Short mmCIF file of C-alpha atoms and ligand atoms in Angstrom, two decimals:
data_model
loop_
_atom_site.label_atom_id
_atom_site.label_comp_id
_atom_site.label_asym_id
_atom_site.label_seq_id
_atom_site.Cartn_x
_atom_site.Cartn_y
_atom_site.Cartn_z
CA UNK A 36 66.51 69.39 53.33
CA UNK A 37 67.57 66.12 54.94
CA UNK A 38 65.40 63.00 55.15
CA UNK A 39 64.56 63.55 58.83
CA UNK A 40 63.16 67.01 58.20
CA UNK A 41 61.23 65.65 55.20
CA UNK A 42 59.50 63.02 57.30
CA UNK A 43 58.50 65.53 59.97
CA UNK A 44 57.23 67.94 57.32
CA UNK A 45 55.17 65.29 55.56
CA UNK A 46 53.42 63.94 58.63
CA UNK A 47 49.77 65.07 58.60
CA UNK A 48 49.00 63.91 62.09
CA UNK A 49 47.16 67.12 63.04
CA UNK A 50 44.54 66.42 60.33
CA UNK A 51 43.49 63.17 62.05
CA UNK A 52 41.25 63.37 65.13
CA UNK A 53 41.61 59.61 65.63
CA UNK A 54 45.27 59.99 66.60
CA UNK A 55 45.65 61.29 70.17
CA UNK A 56 49.04 62.40 71.46
CA UNK A 57 51.21 59.46 72.41
CA UNK A 58 49.37 56.83 70.38
CA UNK A 59 51.41 55.25 67.58
CA UNK A 60 49.08 53.86 64.96
CA UNK A 61 50.95 51.37 62.76
CA UNK A 62 48.03 49.44 61.31
CA UNK A 63 47.18 51.48 58.22
CA UNK A 64 47.43 48.41 55.98
CA UNK A 65 44.35 47.08 57.84
CA UNK A 66 42.53 50.39 57.68
CA UNK A 67 43.60 54.03 57.56
CA UNK A 68 42.58 56.69 60.06
CA UNK A 69 40.35 59.40 58.61
CA UNK A 70 41.30 63.04 58.08
CA UNK A 71 38.88 65.68 59.33
CA UNK A 72 38.13 66.63 55.70
CA UNK A 73 36.67 63.16 55.10
CA UNK A 74 34.72 63.16 58.36
CA UNK A 75 33.30 66.59 57.48
CA UNK A 76 32.31 65.45 53.99
CA UNK A 77 30.48 62.45 55.49
CA UNK A 78 28.72 64.63 58.08
CA UNK A 79 27.59 67.06 55.35
CA UNK A 80 26.39 64.22 53.15
CA UNK A 81 24.31 62.74 55.99
CA UNK A 82 23.28 66.22 57.17
CA UNK A 83 22.33 69.21 55.11
CA UNK A 84 22.88 67.51 51.72
CA UNK A 85 21.25 64.13 52.38
CA UNK A 86 18.81 62.59 49.87
CA UNK A 87 18.71 59.54 47.63
CA UNK A 88 20.21 59.39 44.15
CA UNK A 89 18.87 58.61 40.67
CA UNK A 90 15.17 58.60 41.52
CA UNK A 91 14.36 61.99 42.98
CA UNK A 92 12.64 64.67 40.93
CA UNK A 93 13.25 67.27 43.63
CA UNK A 94 16.28 69.49 43.77
CA UNK A 95 18.10 67.91 46.75
CA UNK A 96 18.05 64.47 45.13
CA UNK A 97 19.15 65.84 41.78
CA UNK A 98 22.08 67.55 43.53
CA UNK A 99 22.96 64.34 45.37
CA UNK A 100 22.92 62.45 42.07
CA UNK A 101 25.33 64.99 40.62
CA UNK A 102 27.59 64.60 43.69
CA UNK A 103 27.48 60.79 43.51
CA UNK A 104 28.42 60.82 39.83
CA UNK A 105 31.11 63.43 40.53
CA UNK A 106 32.61 60.95 43.01
CA UNK A 107 32.68 58.35 40.24
CA UNK A 108 34.43 60.80 37.94
CA UNK A 109 36.93 61.56 40.71
CA UNK A 110 37.76 57.86 41.09
CA UNK A 111 38.09 57.57 37.30
CA UNK A 112 40.53 60.46 37.21
CA UNK A 113 42.41 59.05 40.21
CA UNK A 114 43.26 55.78 38.42
CA UNK A 115 43.29 57.35 34.93
CA UNK A 116 40.30 55.38 33.59
CA UNK A 117 39.21 56.25 30.06
CA UNK A 118 35.70 57.05 31.28
CA UNK A 119 33.78 57.17 34.56
CA UNK A 120 31.52 54.47 33.05
CA UNK A 121 34.42 52.10 33.76
CA UNK A 122 34.09 52.65 37.53
CA UNK A 123 31.69 50.44 39.49
CA UNK A 124 31.13 51.37 43.13
CA UNK A 125 31.33 48.31 45.37
CA UNK A 126 31.68 47.63 49.11
CA UNK A 127 35.40 47.13 48.75
CA UNK A 128 38.04 45.03 47.06
CA UNK A 129 36.47 41.82 48.31
CA UNK A 130 33.16 42.58 46.65
CA UNK A 131 34.91 43.76 43.48
CA UNK A 132 36.78 40.46 43.08
CA UNK A 133 33.63 38.44 43.81
CA UNK A 134 31.82 40.52 41.20
CA UNK A 135 34.46 39.78 38.56
CA UNK A 136 34.51 36.07 39.47
CA UNK A 137 30.75 35.63 39.46
CA UNK A 138 29.98 37.84 36.45
CA UNK A 139 32.97 37.75 34.09
CA UNK A 140 34.21 34.41 35.43
CA UNK A 141 30.95 32.48 35.26
CA UNK A 142 30.03 33.88 31.84
CA UNK A 143 33.48 33.46 30.27
CA UNK A 144 35.33 30.53 31.84
CA UNK A 145 34.70 26.81 31.45
CA UNK A 146 36.04 23.55 32.81
CA UNK A 147 39.70 23.12 31.93
CA UNK A 148 40.44 26.85 31.74
CA UNK A 149 43.20 27.95 34.12
CA UNK A 150 43.84 31.00 36.22
CA UNK A 151 47.09 32.07 37.86
CA UNK A 152 47.25 33.52 41.38
CA UNK A 153 50.30 33.92 43.61
CA UNK A 154 51.46 32.52 46.93
CA UNK A 155 51.12 35.91 48.64
CA UNK A 156 47.51 36.74 47.77
CA UNK A 157 45.03 37.98 50.35
CA UNK A 158 42.18 35.50 50.94
CA UNK A 159 39.90 37.86 49.04
CA UNK A 160 41.95 37.16 45.91
CA UNK A 161 41.89 33.39 46.49
CA UNK A 162 38.52 32.30 47.84
CA UNK A 163 36.32 33.97 45.16
CA UNK A 164 38.29 32.00 42.55
CA UNK A 165 37.83 28.78 44.51
CA UNK A 166 34.07 29.44 44.54
CA UNK A 167 34.31 29.98 40.79
CA UNK A 168 36.25 26.71 40.48
CA UNK A 169 33.36 24.90 42.19
CA UNK A 170 30.89 26.42 39.74
CA UNK A 171 32.86 26.02 36.52
CA UNK A 172 35.60 23.41 36.92
CA UNK A 173 38.48 25.82 36.24
CA UNK A 174 41.97 25.03 37.54
CA UNK A 175 43.97 27.35 39.80
CA UNK A 176 47.77 27.65 39.54
CA UNK A 177 49.93 29.38 42.13
CA UNK A 178 52.92 31.47 41.15
CA UNK A 179 55.82 31.14 43.64
CA UNK A 180 57.73 33.99 45.26
CA UNK A 181 61.34 35.08 44.97
CA UNK A 182 63.57 34.59 48.02
CA UNK A 183 62.94 38.21 49.09
CA UNK A 184 59.15 37.90 48.84
CA UNK A 185 58.14 39.23 45.44
CA UNK A 186 55.83 37.48 43.02
CA UNK A 187 58.28 35.67 40.75
CA UNK A 188 57.33 36.87 37.28
CA UNK A 189 60.02 34.74 35.63
CA UNK A 190 58.23 31.74 37.11
CA UNK A 191 54.88 33.18 35.98
CA UNK A 192 56.23 33.51 32.47
CA UNK A 193 57.26 29.85 32.48
CA UNK A 194 53.92 28.72 33.96
CA UNK A 195 51.52 30.62 31.69
CA UNK A 196 49.96 28.70 28.80
CA UNK A 197 47.23 29.39 26.30
CA UNK A 198 44.86 27.59 28.68
CA UNK A 199 45.21 30.48 31.12
CA UNK A 200 42.36 32.95 30.91
CA UNK A 201 43.12 35.14 33.91
CA UNK A 202 46.04 36.26 36.05
CA UNK A 203 45.01 37.85 39.38
CA UNK A 204 47.77 39.37 41.53
CA UNK A 205 48.27 41.86 44.35
CA UNK A 206 49.93 45.12 43.31
CA UNK A 207 51.45 45.47 46.81
CA UNK A 208 51.50 42.59 49.31
CA UNK A 209 49.58 43.39 52.49
CA UNK A 210 52.07 41.27 54.46
CA UNK A 211 55.46 41.81 52.83
CA UNK A 212 55.00 45.23 51.22
CA UNK A 213 56.56 43.86 48.04
CA UNK A 214 55.49 45.64 44.86
CA UNK A 215 54.55 43.83 41.68
CA UNK A 216 55.84 44.95 38.31
CA UNK A 217 52.19 45.13 37.24
CA UNK A 218 52.98 46.22 33.69
CA UNK A 219 55.21 43.22 33.10
CA UNK A 220 52.58 40.95 34.65
CA UNK A 221 49.98 42.42 32.28
CA UNK A 222 52.24 41.89 29.28
CA UNK A 223 52.85 38.26 30.30
CA UNK A 224 49.11 37.64 30.73
CA UNK A 225 48.22 39.27 27.43
CA UNK A 226 50.91 37.33 25.58
CA UNK A 227 48.98 34.10 26.24
CA UNK A 228 45.59 35.74 25.68
CA UNK A 229 44.68 35.96 29.39
CA UNK A 230 43.14 38.92 31.20
CA UNK A 231 44.75 40.40 34.29
CA UNK A 232 43.15 41.57 37.51
CA UNK A 233 45.25 43.64 39.89
CA UNK A 234 44.31 43.84 43.57
CA UNK A 235 45.30 47.41 44.30
CA UNK A 236 44.16 47.59 47.93
CA UNK A 237 47.62 48.31 49.31
CA UNK A 238 48.87 50.20 46.26
CA UNK A 239 46.38 53.05 45.82
CA UNK A 240 47.10 54.55 49.27
CA UNK A 241 50.83 54.65 48.65
CA UNK A 242 51.68 55.07 44.97
CA UNK A 243 50.36 56.64 41.79
CA UNK A 244 48.22 54.15 39.85
CA UNK A 245 47.45 54.56 36.16
CA UNK A 246 45.36 51.68 34.83
CA UNK A 247 46.08 52.60 31.23
CA UNK A 248 49.85 52.68 31.74
CA UNK A 249 49.65 49.35 33.60
CA UNK A 250 47.58 47.97 30.71
CA UNK A 251 45.55 45.82 33.11
CA UNK A 252 41.96 44.64 32.56
CA UNK A 253 40.50 44.83 36.07
CA UNK A 254 41.78 46.92 39.00
CA UNK A 255 40.15 46.82 42.44
CA UNK A 256 40.57 48.70 45.70
CA UNK A 257 38.87 49.60 48.99
CA UNK A 258 38.19 53.16 50.14
CA UNK A 259 38.91 52.60 53.82
CA UNK A 260 42.62 51.92 53.27
CA UNK A 261 42.79 55.15 51.25
CA UNK A 262 41.73 57.38 54.18
CA UNK A 263 38.09 57.10 53.07
CA UNK A 264 35.05 55.45 54.68
CA UNK A 265 34.40 51.73 55.07
CA UNK A 266 31.80 50.07 52.86
CA UNK A 267 32.90 51.74 49.63
CA UNK A 268 35.47 50.75 47.04
CA UNK A 269 35.86 50.58 43.31
CA UNK A 270 36.13 48.10 40.51
CA UNK A 271 37.71 49.51 37.40
CA UNK A 272 37.36 47.38 34.28
CA UNK A 273 37.94 48.02 30.62
CA UNK A 274 34.71 49.36 29.14
CA UNK A 275 34.38 46.56 26.60
CA UNK A 276 34.69 43.92 29.34
CA UNK A 277 32.04 45.57 31.52
CA UNK A 278 29.73 45.96 28.48
CA UNK A 279 29.82 42.22 27.90
CA UNK A 280 29.43 41.19 31.55
CA UNK A 281 26.05 40.04 32.92
CA UNK A 282 24.72 41.48 36.21
CA UNK A 283 26.07 40.14 39.47
CA UNK A 284 23.06 41.07 41.59
CA UNK A 285 19.53 42.02 40.56
CA UNK A 286 17.27 44.74 41.93
CA UNK A 287 16.46 48.39 41.54
CA UNK A 288 18.63 50.80 39.58
CA UNK A 289 20.39 48.13 37.49
CA UNK A 290 17.59 47.59 34.98
CA UNK A 291 16.42 49.11 31.74
CA UNK A 292 12.88 47.62 31.67
CA UNK A 293 11.26 45.03 33.95
CA UNK A 294 8.30 42.82 33.11
CA UNK A 295 7.48 39.41 34.56
CA UNK A 296 8.25 37.91 31.18
CA UNK A 297 11.70 39.44 30.74
CA UNK A 298 13.97 42.14 32.10
CA UNK A 299 16.67 44.07 30.32
CA UNK A 300 19.73 45.55 31.99
CA UNK A 301 20.98 49.07 32.30
CA UNK A 302 24.39 49.74 30.74
CA UNK A 303 27.49 49.66 32.98
CA UNK A 304 28.24 50.87 35.59
CA UNK A 305 24.58 50.94 36.77
CA UNK A 306 24.16 47.30 35.70
CA UNK A 307 26.45 46.35 38.58
CA UNK A 308 25.02 48.64 41.25
CA UNK A 309 21.71 47.03 42.25
CA UNK A 310 19.82 48.77 45.03
CA UNK A 311 20.31 52.11 46.73
CA UNK A 312 24.08 52.59 46.65
CA UNK A 313 26.44 53.72 49.40
CA UNK A 314 25.84 57.36 48.51
CA UNK A 315 27.60 58.85 51.52
CA UNK A 316 30.49 56.40 51.15
CA UNK A 317 31.07 57.58 47.59
CA UNK A 318 31.12 61.23 48.70
CA UNK A 319 33.51 60.35 51.53
CA UNK A 320 35.77 58.54 49.07
CA UNK A 321 35.73 61.63 46.86
CA UNK A 322 36.93 63.74 49.80
CA UNK A 323 39.62 61.16 50.64
CA UNK A 324 40.97 61.18 47.08
CA UNK A 325 41.01 64.98 47.07
CA UNK A 326 42.90 64.84 50.36
CA UNK A 327 45.63 62.42 49.22
CA UNK A 328 45.94 64.01 45.80
CA UNK A 329 46.51 67.42 47.37
CA UNK A 330 49.48 65.91 49.22
CA UNK A 331 50.52 63.90 46.15
CA UNK A 332 50.94 60.15 45.88
CA UNK A 333 54.58 60.47 44.86
CA UNK A 334 55.31 62.41 48.06
CA UNK A 335 53.32 59.89 50.12
CA UNK A 336 55.25 57.00 48.56
CA UNK A 337 58.60 58.67 49.32
CA UNK A 338 57.46 59.41 52.90
CA UNK A 339 56.43 55.83 53.56
CA UNK A 340 59.55 54.40 51.96
CA UNK A 341 61.67 56.60 54.22
CA UNK A 342 59.75 55.39 57.29
CA UNK A 343 60.03 51.75 56.19
CA UNK A 344 63.78 52.13 55.68
CA UNK A 345 64.12 53.56 59.19
CA UNK A 346 61.94 50.85 60.70
CA UNK A 347 63.86 48.08 58.92
CA UNK A 348 67.16 49.58 60.11
CA UNK A 349 65.97 49.89 63.70
CA UNK A 350 64.48 46.39 63.82
CA UNK A 351 67.37 44.66 62.09
CA UNK A 352 69.68 46.07 64.77
CA UNK A 353 67.82 43.87 67.29
CA UNK A 354 69.37 40.40 67.08
CA UNK A 355 66.34 38.20 67.59
CA UNK A 356 64.17 40.05 65.03
CA UNK A 357 63.62 38.42 61.65
CA UNK A 358 62.38 40.75 58.89
CA UNK A 359 60.32 39.55 55.95
CA UNK A 360 59.88 41.04 52.51
CA UNK A 361 62.26 42.99 50.29
CA UNK A 362 64.42 45.87 51.54
CA UNK A 363 62.46 48.31 49.36
CA UNK A 364 59.03 47.23 50.67
CA UNK A 365 56.26 49.82 50.35
CA UNK A 366 54.80 51.09 53.62
CA UNK A 367 54.61 47.66 55.28
CA UNK A 368 57.10 45.70 57.40
CA UNK A 369 56.39 42.19 58.66
CA UNK A 370 58.63 40.62 61.26
CA UNK A 371 58.94 37.87 63.85
CA UNK A 372 60.91 37.56 67.07
CA UNK A 373 62.48 34.21 67.81
CA UNK A 374 60.55 32.38 70.53
CA UNK A 375 57.81 35.04 70.88
CA UNK A 376 54.31 34.65 69.49
CA UNK A 377 53.28 37.69 67.36
CA UNK A 378 50.17 38.12 69.55
CA UNK A 379 52.44 38.63 72.57
CA UNK A 380 54.44 41.18 70.59
CA UNK A 381 51.20 42.99 69.74
CA UNK A 382 49.97 42.95 73.35
CA UNK A 383 53.21 44.30 74.80
CA UNK A 384 53.42 46.98 72.12
CA UNK A 385 49.84 47.97 72.90
CA UNK A 386 50.89 48.61 76.51
CA UNK A 387 53.46 51.02 75.04
CA UNK A 388 50.83 52.82 72.96
CA UNK A 389 51.96 51.17 69.71
CA UNK A 390 49.22 49.59 67.58
CA UNK A 391 50.43 46.92 65.16
CA UNK A 392 48.74 43.91 63.60
CA UNK A 393 49.60 40.36 64.60
CA UNK A 394 48.15 37.36 62.83
CA UNK A 395 47.94 35.67 59.46
CA UNK A 396 46.77 38.89 57.77
CA UNK A 397 44.21 36.95 55.71
CA UNK A 398 47.12 35.35 53.86
CA UNK A 399 47.36 31.82 55.28
CA UNK A 400 48.98 30.35 52.14
CA UNK A 401 51.75 32.95 52.56
CA UNK A 402 52.11 31.98 56.24
CA UNK A 403 52.45 28.34 55.13
CA UNK A 404 55.18 29.41 52.72
CA UNK A 405 57.00 31.29 55.51
CA UNK A 406 56.40 28.26 57.74
CA UNK A 407 54.91 30.45 60.48
CA UNK A 408 51.41 30.65 61.97
CA UNK A 409 51.53 34.44 62.03
CA UNK A 410 53.73 37.52 61.75
CA UNK A 411 53.78 40.91 63.44
CA UNK A 412 53.19 43.74 60.97
CA UNK A 413 53.84 47.46 61.23
CA UNK A 414 52.34 49.54 58.42
CA UNK A 415 52.67 53.26 57.81
CA UNK A 416 50.51 56.11 56.57
CA UNK A 417 50.74 59.82 55.91
CA UNK A 418 50.35 60.67 59.61
CA UNK A 419 53.34 58.62 60.79
CA UNK A 420 56.73 60.03 61.58
CA UNK A 421 60.02 59.09 63.21
CA UNK A 422 58.47 59.11 66.69
CA UNK A 423 56.32 56.17 65.64
CA UNK A 424 59.38 54.27 64.41
CA UNK A 425 61.24 55.05 67.64
CA UNK A 426 58.26 53.91 69.75
CA UNK A 427 58.10 50.69 67.74
CA UNK A 428 61.80 50.01 68.27
CA UNK A 429 61.54 50.79 72.02
CA UNK A 430 58.55 48.45 72.30
CA UNK A 431 60.35 45.64 70.49
CA UNK A 432 63.37 46.05 72.75
CA UNK A 433 61.03 45.70 75.74
CA UNK A 434 59.55 42.53 74.20
CA UNK A 435 63.02 41.03 73.83
CA UNK A 436 63.87 41.98 77.47
CA UNK A 437 60.65 40.41 78.79
CA UNK A 438 61.20 37.21 76.82
CA UNK A 439 64.89 37.12 77.69
N1 LIG B 112 43.56 42.66 49.15
C1 LIG B 112 44.53 43.14 49.94
C2 LIG B 112 45.95 43.13 49.44
C3 LIG B 112 44.21 43.64 51.20
O1 LIG B 112 45.18 44.12 51.99
C4 LIG B 112 42.86 43.62 51.63
C5 LIG B 112 42.48 44.13 53.00
N2 LIG B 112 43.29 43.65 54.03
C6 LIG B 112 41.90 43.12 50.75
C7 LIG B 112 42.28 42.66 49.53
C8 LIG B 112 40.44 43.09 51.13
O2 LIG B 112 39.95 44.37 51.29
P1 LIG B 112 38.50 44.59 51.95
O3 LIG B 112 38.48 43.77 53.20
O4 LIG B 112 38.47 46.07 52.22
O5 LIG B 112 37.49 44.17 50.95
#
């Protein structure tokens, strides 16, 4: 079967009620559309199955508790955690990184310790560490990029010292689509005695992730980019790290025993899930993982790489278009058109029924590095096909005609 037939076969557009005929959704890196299976799971969880978890003595609540914990086990299996106790449900990657910074960071790091980030990080993998710097006096180093937009691990190797306690890097760049060699990054971190956190937001929807094979210490992602609901995501951390970490927030469900004199904590993961959790979000995430796993992450990765290759080919044929990121970028293509603001590109494309993102993509330090205020970004998902690429190329040609 040729590549064209493969792309058409893989596209799951019919499963997505949010994608009407003629609308070309190319903003999956911001958030993915939801398959009917996920919407149905959410409706069931808020409908006939709804009850709280952990506290109920009645049957419905006991069943909901089983379903909530089954979702945790599903996430654990999805990233190949050793145990579901290593999975903490959070609001998303942002909350997961803040949790690690405020719990592990505050309890472990001290003035003079260093952490290494990279030039392409999303603000959610920069600002929590700056807040930690204010609290503890740590120093932040920034790993540069290679000319084609990857995190330069040779430079990281040269920069890392025994003062470094953490390396925190994106697995896939939300702007450039470049993929980190996460295993090498982990080895480099561990060689100097540092831990490594991988921001997997853009990786889990488009490639198989195995936290044990990557040998990382923390791995975070958001459910809504993985075809699941908003407001739910996961922090995976090595069991021994979570065991030693103090709570991040206090309240119900995270305690062992409370008195006014002293309170003791529940073991992980409950220690990090204060309050009534996002029960329905967890069940929706379970359905989303079942959905993508049934298709297969390897097939999804191949599908998106084929679409990216076609998009890069089509756009590079237009003279005034400048492409960013490596040729083998994963699911995401950022570009600029000489003399045209990305917001104008986005507006004209919208008139053509093509939805892309234009802006700094919550990566202003990367924009500074590219010496641009913003880029236009097309990102792909399992529902996209060649029609979407063709509509993008037609729209860009119209932009170049309008702007002469
Ligand atoms: N990291 C990366 C690489 C991202 O793309 C995003 C979302 N754009 C985030 C972190 C933050 O995710 P959320 O807003 O869902 O917490």
